[in-house]
Short mmCIF file of C-alpha atoms in Angstrom, two decimals:
data_model
loop_
_atom_site.label_atom_id
_atom_site.label_comp_id
_atom_site.label_asym_id
_atom_site.label_seq_id
_atom_site.Cartn_x
_atom_site.Cartn_y
_atom_site.Cartn_z
CA MET A 1 17.15 13.34 -76.90
CA LYS A 2 16.99 17.08 -76.75
CA THR A 3 14.51 18.11 -73.90
CA PHE A 4 11.35 19.98 -75.63
CA LEU A 5 9.75 23.17 -74.87
CA LEU A 6 9.85 25.38 -72.48
CA PRO A 7 13.49 24.35 -71.64
CA VAL A 8 13.03 26.00 -68.14
CA LEU A 9 9.81 24.13 -67.20
CA ALA A 10 11.34 20.74 -68.49
CA SER A 11 14.79 21.18 -66.62
CA ALA A 12 13.13 22.50 -63.54
CA LEU A 13 9.72 20.79 -63.01
CA MET A 14 9.50 17.83 -64.84
CA ALA A 15 11.24 14.69 -66.52
CA GLY A 16 7.90 13.24 -66.14
CA VAL A 17 4.66 13.54 -64.51
CA PRO A 18 1.82 11.13 -63.04
CA LEU A 19 -0.88 12.01 -65.45
CA ALA A 20 0.40 10.61 -68.73
CA PHE A 21 -1.10 9.50 -71.90
CA GLY A 22 -4.89 8.58 -70.73
CA GLU A 23 -3.52 7.07 -67.31
CA THR A 24 -5.23 8.28 -63.89
CA ALA A 25 -4.12 10.24 -61.19
CA ALA A 26 -5.65 12.47 -58.63
CA PRO A 27 -6.94 15.63 -59.90
CA ALA A 28 -4.46 18.38 -59.81
CA ALA A 29 -5.53 20.96 -57.25
CA SER A 30 -6.09 24.12 -59.32
CA PRO A 31 -5.44 27.16 -56.92
CA ALA A 32 -7.64 29.94 -57.39
CA PRO A 33 -6.08 32.88 -58.66
CA SER A 34 -6.09 35.47 -56.28
CA ALA A 35 -4.83 39.08 -55.42
CA GLN A 36 -2.54 37.57 -52.94
CA ALA A 37 -0.04 35.05 -52.98
CA GLU A 38 -1.33 31.43 -54.10
CA LYS A 39 -0.93 28.45 -51.51
CA THR A 40 2.23 26.60 -52.71
CA PRO A 41 1.03 23.30 -54.40
CA SER A 42 2.78 19.97 -53.16
CA ALA A 43 4.95 18.25 -55.51
CA ASP A 44 2.35 15.70 -56.70
CA SER A 45 0.13 18.54 -57.83
CA LEU A 46 2.97 20.73 -59.28
CA LEU A 47 4.15 18.04 -61.49
CA ASN A 48 0.39 17.39 -62.27
CA GLN A 49 0.09 21.08 -63.50
CA ALA A 50 3.14 21.08 -65.34
CA PHE A 51 2.08 17.91 -67.16
CA SER A 52 -1.07 19.62 -68.12
CA VAL A 53 0.87 22.65 -69.45
CA ALA A 54 2.96 20.54 -71.90
CA ILE A 55 -0.19 18.71 -73.13
CA ASP A 56 -1.64 22.46 -73.87
CA VAL A 57 1.64 23.13 -75.38
CA GLN A 58 1.07 20.35 -77.50
CA GLN A 59 -2.74 20.58 -78.22
CA THR A 60 -2.28 24.50 -79.00
CA LEU A 61 0.25 23.66 -81.88
CA ALA A 62 -1.33 20.70 -83.23
CA ALA A 63 -4.64 22.77 -83.55
CA VAL A 64 -2.95 25.33 -85.98
CA GLN A 65 -3.74 24.56 -89.32
CA ASP A 66 -3.93 28.10 -91.34
CA LYS A 67 -2.72 31.66 -90.45
CA GLU A 68 -6.33 32.24 -88.69
CA SER A 69 -5.73 29.66 -86.21
CA GLY A 70 -2.02 30.34 -85.84
CA ASP A 71 -2.83 33.82 -85.12
CA LYS A 72 -5.24 32.48 -82.36
CA ALA A 73 -2.74 30.20 -81.11
CA VAL A 74 -0.75 33.06 -79.84
CA LYS A 75 -2.89 34.18 -77.37
CA LYS A 76 -2.93 30.36 -75.96
CA LEU A 77 0.65 30.49 -75.76
CA GLN A 78 0.88 33.62 -74.09
CA GLY A 79 -1.07 32.35 -71.22
CA ILE A 80 0.76 29.47 -71.35
CA GLN A 81 3.84 31.41 -70.61
CA LYS A 82 2.22 32.90 -67.58
CA ASP A 83 1.40 29.34 -66.19
CA ILE A 84 5.01 28.27 -66.67
CA GLN A 85 6.22 31.13 -64.75
CA ARG A 86 3.69 30.72 -62.28
CA LEU A 87 4.91 26.77 -61.70
CA MET A 88 8.47 27.84 -61.86
CA ASP A 89 7.62 30.51 -58.81
CA PHE A 90 6.12 27.75 -56.90
CA ARG A 91 8.68 25.10 -57.62
CA GLU A 92 11.15 27.73 -56.15
CA LYS A 93 9.13 27.85 -52.97
CA LEU A 94 9.11 23.81 -52.35
CA SER A 95 10.68 22.49 -49.49
CA GLU A 96 13.89 20.56 -49.85
CA ALA A 97 12.03 17.58 -49.33
CA GLU A 98 9.34 18.36 -51.78
CA LYS A 99 11.83 18.76 -54.09
CA GLU A 100 13.43 15.56 -53.82
CA LYS A 101 10.10 13.87 -54.11
CA MET A 102 9.33 16.03 -57.15
CA ASP A 103 13.14 14.49 -58.52
CA ALA A 104 11.82 11.16 -57.88
CA LEU A 105 8.71 11.25 -59.49
CA SER A 106 10.22 13.02 -62.62
CA GLU A 107 12.61 10.25 -62.74
CA LYS A 108 9.69 7.80 -63.02
CA MET A 109 7.57 9.63 -65.25
CA GLU A 110 10.69 10.44 -67.72
CA GLU A 111 9.59 8.27 -70.50
CA ARG A 112 6.05 9.60 -70.54
CA MET A 113 7.45 13.00 -70.83
CA ASP A 114 9.79 12.41 -73.40
CA ARG A 115 7.06 11.06 -75.52
CA LEU A 116 5.14 14.31 -75.09
CA SER A 117 8.07 16.16 -75.87
CA GLU A 118 8.75 14.08 -79.16
CA ARG A 119 5.18 15.00 -79.75
CA CYS A 120 5.71 18.66 -79.31
CA GLU A 121 8.82 18.70 -81.41
CA LYS A 122 6.71 17.14 -84.17
CA GLU A 123 4.54 19.92 -84.03
CA GLY A 124 6.83 22.40 -83.76
CA LYS A 125 8.56 21.13 -87.02
CA ARG A 126 5.53 20.82 -88.61
CA LEU A 127 4.51 24.63 -88.14
CA LEU A 128 8.30 25.83 -89.19
CA GLU A 129 8.15 23.49 -92.43
CA ALA A 130 4.71 24.98 -93.16
CA ARG A 131 6.29 28.67 -92.37
CA TYR A 132 3.69 28.95 -89.69
CA TYR A 133 1.15 29.23 -92.33
CA GLY A 134 2.00 33.13 -92.55
CA SER A 135 1.35 33.94 -88.87
CA ALA A 136 4.05 36.47 -88.00
CA ALA A 137 2.77 36.51 -84.50
CA LEU A 138 3.38 32.69 -84.19
CA LYS A 139 6.80 32.71 -85.47
CA ASP A 140 7.64 35.51 -82.96
CA ILE A 141 6.65 33.83 -79.71
CA LEU A 142 7.73 30.14 -81.48
CA GLU A 143 11.38 31.32 -82.54
CA ASN A 144 11.99 34.21 -79.58
CA SER A 145 10.66 32.73 -76.65
CA ASP A 146 12.49 31.03 -74.03
CA GLU A 147 9.65 28.54 -73.67
CA PHE A 148 9.29 27.68 -77.24
CA SER A 149 12.31 28.21 -79.10
CA GLU A 150 13.63 24.78 -78.71
CA LEU A 151 10.40 23.44 -80.64
CA VAL A 152 11.49 25.05 -84.07
CA GLU A 153 15.03 24.61 -83.88
CA PRO A 154 16.87 22.23 -86.13
CA ASP A 155 18.67 19.07 -84.18
CA GLU A 156 21.72 19.56 -83.02
CA ASP A 157 23.40 16.65 -84.92
CA ALA A 158 21.70 17.95 -88.46
CA PRO A 159 23.84 20.02 -90.59
CA ALA A 160 22.52 23.69 -91.35
CA PRO A 161 21.30 24.03 -94.66
CA GLY A 162 24.39 24.61 -97.31
CA GLU A 163 26.46 22.76 -94.63
CA THR A 164 28.00 19.27 -94.40
CA ARG A 165 28.51 17.34 -91.41
CA ASP A 166 32.00 18.37 -90.94
CA GLY A 167 31.25 21.97 -91.08
CA GLU A 168 32.73 22.44 -94.45
#
């Protein structure tokens, strides 16, 4: 299966996370923004935050039903991009032991993240088919950002329009 969304986040932070689909886990510590560098969260906290970001993406896309809601979603997606970068920066600061712990947790949660990824891809395809409800800004952020472009790309196995499976 193609890893959805935020290829950077998906590959570096998660293949799954403890907060999945109604299950409970310890609340993620949300570091307070400050002018100084934030404290690097633990692997558990970082995975919880990454999963929350992925859920935000899915919910933001699902809320788009017309041009107006599409335009509003762009601001939310821009904020999510900043969250992704912040999480990636934290990931780089983890000790090797914390990175190994995160990898082990990710493996355990891979199935859950795959389900969320599928939901995000489904929403991305819905928006693509609806031509983004006429929102040029939504089209731009979904098609041209590293974080979201895979959500609206055709499946790798599917032929491009006007093409056959063997490339003719």
